Amino acid sequence: MALKGKPIAVSATHGNTATDIYTAPTSTESAVHTLYFSNTTGSAITLTLKVFNSADNSTVTLLDTYSIAGDGEYTFPKVLTLAGADKIQATASASSGLVAYYSVSESTATVSQGFTPRGVWSSGSSYVKNDIVSASNGNSYVASQASSNQDPTS
């Protein structure tokens, strides 16, 4: 695991090109813990923040034209988890004055299985470890092993 980070100048969009803040190395899972932006000018600058998903070549907008006051700052409030070759990208309304900083941990270890929501429990369905079902009593249950026709309330 490595912690990385460096200041990156975020500039206005030239055509459809955003500034790459961070690109997850291939064959890693990365967790961006801190994503901080500093406006070094006396005037407000707007920030657009996106994540590029390399698996399907899609882009998700996290912030759309968020205004950062002159001499102000903004810290993204959540940890961003990225797969290999995913990117955090940003554009600004000004050609200079917005600087991004980040801290990230990178891991090449095998990522453990996450939880899979499966909806309402059904006696006709088979479940695997970490499947989550809701039951008629209003509670949710996590499968601790593969099973079928085993009522989670019993």
PDB file of N, CA and C in Angstrom, residues 28-119:
ATOM      1  N   THR A  28      -4.797  -2.564  -9.804  1.00  0.00           N
ATOM      2  CA  THR A  28      -4.864  -2.157  -8.398  1.00  0.00           C
ATOM      3  C   THR A  28      -6.281  -1.734  -8.056  1.00  0.00           C
ATOM      4  N   GLU A  29      -6.548  -1.686  -6.789  1.00  0.00           N
ATOM      5  CA  GLU A  29      -7.723  -0.993  -6.287  1.00  0.00           C
ATOM      6  C   GLU A  29      -7.190   0.169  -5.479  1.00  0.00           C
ATOM      7  N   SER A  30      -7.727   1.349  -5.704  1.00  0.00           N
ATOM      8  CA  SER A  30      -7.246   2.546  -5.031  1.00  0.00           C
ATOM      9  C   SER A  30      -8.376   3.192  -4.247  1.00  0.00           C
ATOM     10  N   ALA A  31      -8.026   3.714  -3.086  1.00  0.00           N
ATOM     11  CA  ALA A  31      -8.981   4.455  -2.267  1.00  0.00           C
ATOM     12  C   ALA A  31      -8.436   5.867  -2.088  1.00  0.00           C
ATOM     13  N   VAL A  32      -9.126   6.833  -2.684  1.00  0.00           N
ATOM     14  CA  VAL A  32      -8.732   8.234  -2.538  1.00  0.00           C
ATOM     15  C   VAL A  32      -9.417   8.735  -1.273  1.00  0.00           C
ATOM     16  N   HIS A  33      -8.606   8.963  -0.239  1.00  0.00           N
ATOM     17  CA  HIS A  33      -9.142   9.325   1.075  1.00  0.00           C
ATOM     18  C   HIS A  33      -9.408  10.815   1.199  1.00  0.00           C
ATOM     19  N   THR A  34      -8.541  11.611   0.637  1.00  0.00           N
ATOM     20  CA  THR A  34      -8.697  13.061   0.710  1.00  0.00           C
ATOM     21  C   THR A  34      -8.601  13.626  -0.692  1.00  0.00           C
ATOM     22  N   LEU A  35      -9.554  14.449  -1.048  1.00  0.00           N
ATOM     23  CA  LEU A  35      -9.548  15.153  -2.329  1.00  0.00           C
ATOM     24  C   LEU A  35      -9.897  16.604  -1.997  1.00  0.00           C
ATOM     25  N   TYR A  36      -8.875  17.452  -2.069  1.00  0.00           N
ATOM     26  CA  TYR A  36      -8.962  18.816  -1.562  1.00  0.00           C
ATOM     27  C   TYR A  36      -8.655  19.793  -2.696  1.00  0.00           C
ATOM     28  N   PHE A  37      -9.434  20.858  -2.793  1.00  0.00           N
ATOM     29  CA  PHE A  37      -9.239  21.886  -3.812  1.00  0.00           C
ATOM     30  C   PHE A  37      -9.070  23.231  -3.137  1.00  0.00           C
ATOM     31  N   SER A  38      -8.090  23.994  -3.597  1.00  0.00           N
ATOM     32  CA  SER A  38      -7.805  25.318  -3.050  1.00  0.00           C
ATOM     33  C   SER A  38      -7.883  26.356  -4.166  1.00  0.00           C
ATOM     34  N   ASN A  39      -8.675  27.385  -3.949  1.00  0.00           N
ATOM     35  CA  ASN A  39      -8.777  28.496  -4.884  1.00  0.00           C
ATOM     36  C   ASN A  39      -7.767  29.547  -4.445  1.00  0.00           C
ATOM     37  N   THR A  40      -6.745  29.769  -5.241  1.00  0.00           N
ATOM     38  CA  THR A  40      -5.667  30.692  -4.872  1.00  0.00           C
ATOM     39  C   THR A  40      -5.893  32.108  -5.399  1.00  0.00           C
ATOM     40  N   THR A  41      -7.066  32.378  -5.954  1.00  0.00           N
ATOM     41  CA  THR A  41      -7.383  33.708  -6.476  1.00  0.00           C
ATOM     42  C   THR A  41      -8.350  34.417  -5.528  1.00  0.00           C
ATOM     43  N   GLY A  42      -8.592  35.667  -5.778  1.00  0.00           N
ATOM     44  CA  GLY A  42      -9.542  36.440  -4.984  1.00  0.00           C
ATOM     45  C   GLY A  42     -10.968  36.333  -5.494  1.00  0.00           C
ATOM     46  N   SER A  43     -11.170  35.633  -6.606  1.00  0.00           N
ATOM     47  CA  SER A  43     -12.500  35.514  -7.206  1.00  0.00           C
ATOM     48  C   SER A  43     -12.995  34.074  -7.139  1.00  0.00           C
ATOM     49  N   ALA A  44     -14.314  33.904  -7.147  1.00  0.00           N
ATOM     50  CA  ALA A  44     -14.901  32.565  -7.130  1.00  0.00           C
ATOM     51  C   ALA A  44     -14.536  31.811  -8.405  1.00  0.00           C
ATOM     52  N   ILE A  45     -14.324  30.511  -8.266  1.00  0.00           N
ATOM     53  CA  ILE A  45     -14.067  29.603  -9.396  1.00  0.00           C
ATOM     54  C   ILE A  45     -15.009  28.420  -9.239  1.00  0.00           C
ATOM     55  N   THR A  46     -15.602  27.981 -10.340  1.00  0.00           N
ATOM     56  CA  THR A  46     -16.454  26.803 -10.257  1.00  0.00           C
ATOM     57  C   THR A  46     -15.653  25.558 -10.610  1.00  0.00           C
ATOM     58  N   LEU A  47     -16.011  24.473  -9.938  1.00  0.00           N
ATOM     59  CA  LEU A  47     -15.351  23.179 -10.094  1.00  0.00           C
ATOM     60  C   LEU A  47     -16.364  22.155 -10.571  1.00  0.00           C
ATOM     61  N   THR A  48     -15.995  21.377 -11.586  1.00  0.00           N
ATOM     62  CA  THR A  48     -16.769  20.210 -11.992  1.00  0.00           C
ATOM     63  C   THR A  48     -15.873  19.004 -11.776  1.00  0.00           C
ATOM     64  N   LEU A  49     -16.384  18.029 -11.033  1.00  0.00           N
ATOM     65  CA  LEU A  49     -15.603  16.860 -10.643  1.00  0.00           C
ATOM     66  C   LEU A  49     -16.274  15.609 -11.172  1.00  0.00           C
ATOM     67  N   LYS A  50     -15.489  14.748 -11.839  1.00  0.00           N
ATOM     68  CA  LYS A  50     -16.034  13.539 -12.456  1.00  0.00           C
ATOM     69  C   LYS A  50     -15.147  12.336 -12.161  1.00  0.00           C
ATOM     70  N   VAL A  51     -15.748  11.149 -12.273  1.00  0.00           N
ATOM     71  CA  VAL A  51     -14.998   9.893 -12.209  1.00  0.00           C
ATOM     72  C   VAL A  51     -15.219   9.168 -13.527  1.00  0.00           C
ATOM     73  N   PHE A  52     -14.096   8.795 -14.155  1.00  0.00           N
ATOM     74  CA  PHE A  52     -14.132   8.015 -15.395  1.00  0.00           C
ATOM     75  C   PHE A  52     -13.999   6.548 -15.028  1.00  0.00           C
ATOM     76  N   ASN A  53     -14.959   5.734 -15.460  1.00  0.00           N
ATOM     77  CA  ASN A  53     -14.961   4.297 -15.215  1.00  0.00           C
ATOM     78  C   ASN A  53     -14.386   3.615 -16.446  1.00  0.00           C
ATOM     79  N   SER A  54     -13.195   3.044 -16.319  1.00  0.00           N
ATOM     80  CA  SER A  54     -12.520   2.447 -17.470  1.00  0.00           C
ATOM     81  C   SER A  54     -13.174   1.152 -17.938  1.00  0.00           C
ATOM     82  N   ALA A  55     -13.931   0.484 -17.066  1.00  0.00           N
ATOM     83  CA  ALA A  55     -14.551  -0.793 -17.440  1.00  0.00           C
ATOM     84  C   ALA A  55     -15.581  -0.624 -18.555  1.00  0.00           C
ATOM     85  N   ASP A  56     -16.312   0.484 -18.524  1.00  0.00           N
ATOM     86  CA  ASP A  56     -17.334   0.685 -19.559  1.00  0.00           C
ATOM     87  C   ASP A  56     -17.211   2.045 -20.257  1.00  0.00           C
ATOM     88  N   ASN A  57     -16.090   2.718 -20.071  1.00  0.00           N
ATOM     89  CA  ASN A  57     -15.834   4.022 -20.704  1.00  0.00           C
ATOM     90  C   ASN A  57     -16.919   5.050 -20.405  1.00  0.00           C
ATOM     91  N   SER A  58     -17.464   5.015 -19.197  1.00  0.00           N
ATOM     92  CA  SER A  58     -18.487   5.987 -18.817  1.00  0.00           C
ATOM     93  C   SER A  58     -17.895   6.994 -17.834  1.00  0.00           C
ATOM     94  N   THR A  59     -18.560   8.130 -17.720  1.00  0.00           N
ATOM     95  CA  THR A  59     -18.139   9.170 -16.793  1.00  0.00           C
ATOM     96  C   THR A  59     -19.321   9.559 -15.921  1.00  0.00           C
ATOM     97  N   VAL A  60     -19.079   9.661 -14.615  1.00  0.00           N
ATOM     98  CA  VAL A  60     -20.109  10.058 -13.667  1.00  0.00           C
ATOM     99  C   VAL A  60     -19.704  11.404 -13.074  1.00  0.00           C
ATOM    100  N   THR A  61     -20.625  12.357 -13.091  1.00  0.00           N
ATOM    101  CA  THR A  61     -20.365  13.677 -12.513  1.00  0.00           C
ATOM    102  C   THR A  61     -20.683  13.644 -11.019  1.00  0.00           C
ATOM    103  N   LEU A  62     -19.689  13.989 -10.205  1.00  0.00           N
ATOM    104  CA  LEU A  62     -19.877  14.038  -8.757  1.00  0.00           C
ATOM    105  C   LEU A  62     -20.266  15.428  -8.285  1.00  0.00           C
ATOM    106  N   LEU A  63     -19.681  16.447  -8.898  1.00  0.00           N
ATOM    107  CA  LEU A  63     -20.003  17.857  -8.626  1.00  0.00           C
ATOM    108  C   LEU A  63     -20.148  18.555  -9.967  1.00  0.00           C
ATOM    109  N   ASP A  64     -21.181  19.350 -10.114  1.00  0.00           N
ATOM    110  CA  ASP A  64     -21.377  20.066 -11.372  1.00  0.00           C
ATOM    111  C   ASP A  64     -21.370  21.562 -11.101  1.00  0.00           C
ATOM    112  N   THR A  65     -20.344  22.232 -11.558  1.00  0.00           N
ATOM    113  CA  THR A  65     -20.141  23.686 -11.397  1.00  0.00           C
ATOM    114  C   THR A  65     -20.339  24.142  -9.951  1.00  0.00           C
ATOM    115  N   TYR A  66     -19.637  23.499  -9.042  1.00  0.00           N
ATOM    116  CA  TYR A  66     -19.642  23.865  -7.621  1.00  0.00           C
ATOM    117  C   TYR A  66     -18.767  25.107  -7.438  1.00  0.00           C
ATOM    118  N   SER A  67     -19.286  26.123  -6.802  1.00  0.00           N
ATOM    119  CA  SER A  67     -18.566  27.379  -6.646  1.00  0.00           C
ATOM    120  C   SER A  67     -17.686  27.365  -5.399  1.00  0.00           C
ATOM    121  N   ILE A  68     -16.397  27.656  -5.607  1.00  0.00           N
ATOM    122  CA  ILE A  68     -15.447  27.796  -4.501  1.00  0.00           C
ATOM    123  C   ILE A  68     -15.092  29.276  -4.410  1.00  0.00           C
ATOM    124  N   ALA A  69     -15.366  29.886  -3.275  1.00  0.00           N
ATOM    125  CA  ALA A  69     -15.139  31.324  -3.081  1.00  0.00           C
ATOM    126  C   ALA A  69     -13.671  31.680  -3.271  1.00  0.00           C
ATOM    127  N   GLY A  70     -13.427  32.940  -3.589  1.00  0.00           N
ATOM    128  CA  GLY A  70     -12.057  33.427  -3.704  1.00  0.00           C
ATOM    129  C   GLY A  70     -11.284  33.134  -2.430  1.00  0.00           C
ATOM    130  N   ASP A  71     -10.063  32.638  -2.562  1.00  0.00           N
ATOM    131  CA  ASP A  71      -9.212  32.239  -1.445  1.00  0.00           C
ATOM    132  C   ASP A  71      -9.870  31.164  -0.574  1.00  0.00           C
ATOM    133  N   GLY A  72     -10.834  30.442  -1.143  1.00  0.00           N
ATOM    134  CA  GLY A  72     -11.554  29.403  -0.405  1.00  0.00           C
ATOM    135  C   GLY A  72     -11.018  28.016  -0.711  1.00  0.00           C
ATOM    136  N   GLU A  73     -11.671  27.042  -0.112  1.00  0.00           N
ATOM    137  CA  GLU A  73     -11.264  25.651  -0.296  1.00  0.00           C
ATOM    138  C   GLU A  73     -12.483  24.744  -0.265  1.00  0.00           C
ATOM    139  N   TYR A  74     -12.306  23.550  -0.781  1.00  0.00           N
ATOM    140  CA  TYR A  74     -13.368  22.547  -0.773  1.00  0.00           C
ATOM    141  C   TYR A  74     -12.721  21.181  -0.613  1.00  0.00           C
ATOM    142  N   THR A  75     -13.278  20.352   0.270  1.00  0.00           N
ATOM    143  CA  THR A  75     -12.833  18.975   0.446  1.00  0.00           C
ATOM    144  C   THR A  75     -13.990  18.054   0.108  1.00  0.00           C
ATOM    145  N   PHE A  76     -13.768  17.118  -0.828  1.00  0.00           N
ATOM    146  CA  PHE A  76     -14.816  16.162  -1.182  1.00  0.00           C
ATOM    147  C   PHE A  76     -15.096  15.301   0.046  1.00  0.00           C
ATOM    148  N   PRO A  77     -16.374  15.110   0.415  1.00  0.00           N
ATOM    149  CA  PRO A  77     -16.688  14.509   1.716  1.00  0.00           C
ATOM    150  C   PRO A  77     -16.611  12.984   1.803  1.00  0.00           C
ATOM    151  N   LYS A  78     -16.358  12.292   0.717  1.00  0.00           N
ATOM    152  CA  LYS A  78     -16.398  10.828   0.733  1.00  0.00           C
ATOM    153  C   LYS A  78     -15.092  10.235   0.233  1.00  0.00           C
ATOM    154  N   VAL A  79     -14.813   9.000   0.630  1.00  0.00           N
ATOM    155  CA  VAL A  79     -13.706   8.230   0.065  1.00  0.00           C
ATOM    156  C   VAL A  79     -14.161   7.715  -1.298  1.00  0.00           C
ATOM    157  N   LEU A  80     -13.299   7.827  -2.298  1.00  0.00           N
ATOM    158  CA  LEU A  80     -13.606   7.324  -3.639  1.00  0.00           C
ATOM    159  C   LEU A  80     -12.780   6.070  -3.885  1.00  0.00           C
ATOM    160  N   THR A  81     -13.447   4.957  -4.198  1.00  0.00           N
ATOM    161  CA  THR A  81     -12.757   3.713  -4.496  1.00  0.00           C
ATOM    162  C   THR A  81     -12.743   3.525  -5.997  1.00  0.00           C
ATOM    163  N   LEU A  82     -11.540   3.308  -6.546  1.00  0.00           N
ATOM    164  CA  LEU A  82     -11.365   3.190  -7.991  1.00  0.00           C
ATOM    165  C   LEU A  82     -10.722   1.858  -8.347  1.00  0.00           C
ATOM    166  N   ALA A  83     -11.144   1.294  -9.459  1.00  0.00           N
ATOM    167  CA  ALA A  83     -10.495   0.108 -10.015  1.00  0.00           C
ATOM    168  C   ALA A  83      -9.360   0.570 -10.925  1.00  0.00           C
ATOM    169  N   GLY A  84      -8.533  -0.360 -11.347  1.00  0.00           N
ATOM    170  CA  GLY A  84      -7.404  -0.030 -12.204  1.00  0.00           C
ATOM    171  C   GLY A  84      -7.831   0.729 -13.447  1.00  0.00           C
ATOM    172  N   ALA A  85      -7.116   1.793 -13.768  1.00  0.00           N
ATOM    173  CA  ALA A  85      -7.309   2.666 -14.935  1.00  0.00           C
ATOM    174  C   ALA A  85      -8.494   3.623 -14.807  1.00  0.00           C
ATOM    175  N   ASP A  86      -9.236   3.593 -13.696  1.00  0.00           N
ATOM    176  CA  ASP A  86     -10.265   4.605 -13.458  1.00  0.00           C
ATOM    177  C   ASP A  86      -9.570   5.931 -13.145  1.00  0.00           C
ATOM    178  N   LYS A  87     -10.283   7.038 -13.378  1.00  0.00           N
ATOM    179  CA  LYS A  87      -9.682   8.357 -13.196  1.00  0.00           C
ATOM    180  C   LYS A  87     -10.614   9.295 -12.445  1.00  0.00           C
ATOM    181  N   ILE A  88     -10.013  10.182 -11.673  1.00  0.00           N
ATOM    182  CA  ILE A  88     -10.723  11.337 -11.137  1.00  0.00           C
ATOM    183  C   ILE A  88     -10.322  12.505 -12.018  1.00  0.00           C
ATOM    184  N   GLN A  89     -11.321  13.221 -12.536  1.00  0.00           N
ATOM    185  CA  GLN A  89     -11.075  14.323 -13.463  1.00  0.00           C
ATOM    186  C   GLN A  89     -11.795  15.570 -12.971  1.00  0.00           C
ATOM    187  N   ALA A  90     -11.217  16.728 -13.288  1.00  0.00           N
ATOM    188  CA  ALA A  90     -11.834  17.987 -12.875  1.00  0.00           C
ATOM    189  C   ALA A  90     -11.645  19.046 -13.949  1.00  0.00           C
ATOM    190  N   THR A  91     -12.581  19.970 -13.981  1.00  0.00           N
ATOM    191  CA  THR A  91     -12.456  21.169 -14.809  1.00  0.00           C
ATOM    192  C   THR A  91     -12.813  22.363 -13.934  1.00  0.00           C
ATOM    193  N   ALA A  92     -12.289  23.508 -14.302  1.00  0.00           N
ATOM    194  CA  ALA A  92     -12.537  24.740 -13.558  1.00  0.00           C
ATOM    195  C   ALA A  92     -13.018  25.815 -14.521  1.00  0.00           C
ATOM    196  N   SER A  93     -13.644  26.840 -13.958  1.00  0.00           N
ATOM    197  CA  SER A  93     -14.146  27.928 -14.793  1.00  0.00           C
ATOM    198  C   SER A  93     -13.058  28.934 -15.145  1.00  0.00           C
ATOM    199  N   ALA A  94     -11.898  28.828 -14.524  1.00  0.00           N
ATOM    200  CA  ALA A  94     -10.793  29.750 -14.793  1.00  0.00           C
ATOM    201  C   ALA A  94      -9.595  28.957 -15.310  1.00  0.00           C
ATOM    202  N   SER A  95      -8.744  29.636 -16.060  1.00  0.00           N
ATOM    203  CA  SER A  95      -7.585  28.956 -16.635  1.00  0.00           C
ATOM    204  C   SER A  95      -6.494  28.702 -15.608  1.00  0.00           C
ATOM    205  N   SER A  96      -6.556  29.361 -14.456  1.00  0.00           N
ATOM    206  CA  SER A  96      -5.577  29.107 -13.398  1.00  0.00           C
ATOM    207  C   SER A  96      -6.196  29.498 -12.065  1.00  0.00           C
ATOM    208  N   GLY A  97      -5.555  29.081 -10.994  1.00  0.00           N
ATOM    209  CA  GLY A  97      -5.994  29.487  -9.671  1.00  0.00           C
ATOM    210  C   GLY A  97      -6.615  28.390  -8.839  1.00  0.00           C
ATOM    211  N   LEU A  98      -6.953  27.238  -9.427  1.00  0.00           N
ATOM    212  CA  LEU A  98      -7.529  26.143  -8.658  1.00  0.00           C
ATOM    213  C   LEU A  98      -6.509  25.011  -8.607  1.00  0.00           C
ATOM    214  N   VAL A  99      -6.168  24.591  -7.395  1.00  0.00           N
ATOM    215  CA  VAL A  99      -5.162  23.547  -7.199  1.00  0.00           C
ATOM    216  C   VAL A  99      -5.810  22.387  -6.444  1.00  0.00           C
ATOM    217  N   ALA A 100      -5.541  21.163  -6.919  1.00  0.00           N
ATOM    218  CA  ALA A 100      -6.074  19.955  -6.288  1.00  0.00           C
ATOM    219  C   ALA A 100      -4.963  19.219  -5.560  1.00  0.00           C
ATOM    220  N   TYR A 101      -5.312  18.638  -4.419  1.00  0.00           N
ATOM    221  CA  TYR A 101      -4.416  17.793  -3.645  1.00  0.00           C
ATOM    222  C   TYR A 101      -5.175  16.515  -3.321  1.00  0.00           C
ATOM    223  N   TYR A 102      -4.467  15.404  -3.205  1.00  0.00           N
ATOM    224  CA  TYR A 102      -5.134  14.160  -2.850  1.00  0.00           C
ATOM    225  C   TYR A 102      -4.209  13.265  -2.054  1.00  0.00           C
ATOM    226  N   SER A 103      -4.811  12.351  -1.295  1.00  0.00           N
ATOM    227  CA  SER A 103      -4.059  11.262  -0.685  1.00  0.00           C
ATOM    228  C   SER A 103      -4.778   9.982  -1.076  1.00  0.00           C
ATOM    229  N   VAL A 104      -4.003   8.963  -1.375  1.00  0.00           N
ATOM    230  CA  VAL A 104      -4.579   7.719  -1.882  1.00  0.00           C
ATOM    231  C   VAL A 104      -3.799   6.531  -1.357  1.00  0.00           C
ATOM    232  N   SER A 105      -4.496   5.444  -1.110  1.00  0.00           N
ATOM    233  CA  SER A 105      -3.824   4.184  -0.821  1.00  0.00           C
ATOM    234  C   SER A 105      -4.136   3.240  -1.975  1.00  0.00           C
ATOM    235  N   GLU A 106      -3.121   2.516  -2.404  1.00  0.00           N
ATOM    236  CA  GLU A 106      -3.255   1.607  -3.540  1.00  0.00           C
ATOM    237  C   GLU A 106      -2.927   0.200  -3.078  1.00  0.00           C
ATOM    238  N   SER A 107      -3.687  -0.766  -3.578  1.00  0.00           N
ATOM    239  CA  SER A 107      -3.461  -2.151  -3.184  1.00  0.00           C
ATOM    240  C   SER A 107      -3.585  -3.064  -4.398  1.00  0.00           C
ATOM    241  N   THR A 108      -2.660  -4.005  -4.490  1.00  0.00           N
ATOM    242  CA  THR A 108      -2.746  -5.029  -5.537  1.00  0.00           C
ATOM    243  C   THR A 108      -3.259  -6.334  -4.955  1.00  0.00           C
ATOM    244  N   ALA A 109      -3.618  -6.335  -3.669  1.00  0.00           N
ATOM    245  CA  ALA A 109      -4.145  -7.536  -3.026  1.00  0.00           C
ATOM    246  C   ALA A 109      -5.517  -7.868  -3.601  1.00  0.00           C
ATOM    247  N   THR A 110      -5.862  -9.121  -3.527  1.00  0.00           N
ATOM    248  CA  THR A 110      -7.182  -9.550  -3.976  1.00  0.00           C
ATOM    249  C   THR A 110      -8.239  -8.909  -3.087  1.00  0.00           C
ATOM    250  N   VAL A 111      -9.196  -8.301  -3.706  1.00  0.00           N
ATOM    251  CA  VAL A 111     -10.261  -7.621  -2.971  1.00  0.00           C
ATOM    252  C   VAL A 111     -11.289  -8.649  -2.541  1.00  0.00           C
ATOM    253  N   SER A 112     -11.704  -8.584  -1.289  1.00  0.00           N
ATOM    254  CA  SER A 112     -12.677  -9.543  -0.797  1.00  0.00           C
ATOM    255  C   SER A 112     -14.049  -9.299  -1.422  1.00  0.00           C
ATOM    256  N   GLN A 113     -14.859 -10.337  -1.389  1.00  0.00           N
ATOM    257  CA  GLN A 113     -16.205 -10.296  -1.956  1.00  0.00           C
ATOM    258  C   GLN A 113     -17.066  -9.301  -1.192  1.00  0.00           C
ATOM    259  N   GLY A 114     -17.784  -8.455  -1.899  1.00  0.00           N
ATOM    260  CA  GLY A 114     -18.697  -7.509  -1.281  1.00  0.00           C
ATOM    261  C   GLY A 114     -20.066  -8.129  -1.066  1.00  0.00           C
ATOM    262  N   PHE A 115     -20.991  -7.344  -0.594  1.00  0.00           N
ATOM    263  CA  PHE A 115     -22.355  -7.797  -0.367  1.00  0.00           C
ATOM    264  C   PHE A 115     -23.176  -7.629  -1.642  1.00  0.00           C
ATOM    265  N   THR A 116     -24.117  -8.544  -1.852  1.00  0.00           N
ATOM    266  CA  THR A 116     -24.985  -8.491  -3.024  1.00  0.00           C
ATOM    267  C   THR A 116     -26.442  -8.443  -2.582  1.00  0.00           C
ATOM    268  N   PRO A 117     -27.129  -7.309  -2.772  1.00  0.00           N
ATOM    269  CA  PRO A 117     -28.552  -7.250  -2.423  1.00  0.00           C
ATOM    270  C   PRO A 117     -29.370  -8.125  -3.361  1.00  0.00           C
ATOM    271  N   ARG A 118     -30.229  -8.980  -2.811  1.00  0.00           N
ATOM    272  CA  ARG A 118     -31.023  -9.902  -3.625  1.00  0.00           C
ATOM    273  C   ARG A 118     -32.526  -9.668  -3.497  1.00  0.00           C
ATOM    274  N   GLY A 119     -32.926  -8.647  -2.736  1.00  0.00           N
ATOM    275  CA  GLY A 119     -34.348  -8.350  -2.607  1.00  0.00           C
ATOM    276  C   GLY A 119     -35.019  -9.204  -1.551  1.00  0.00           C
TER     277      GLY A 119
END
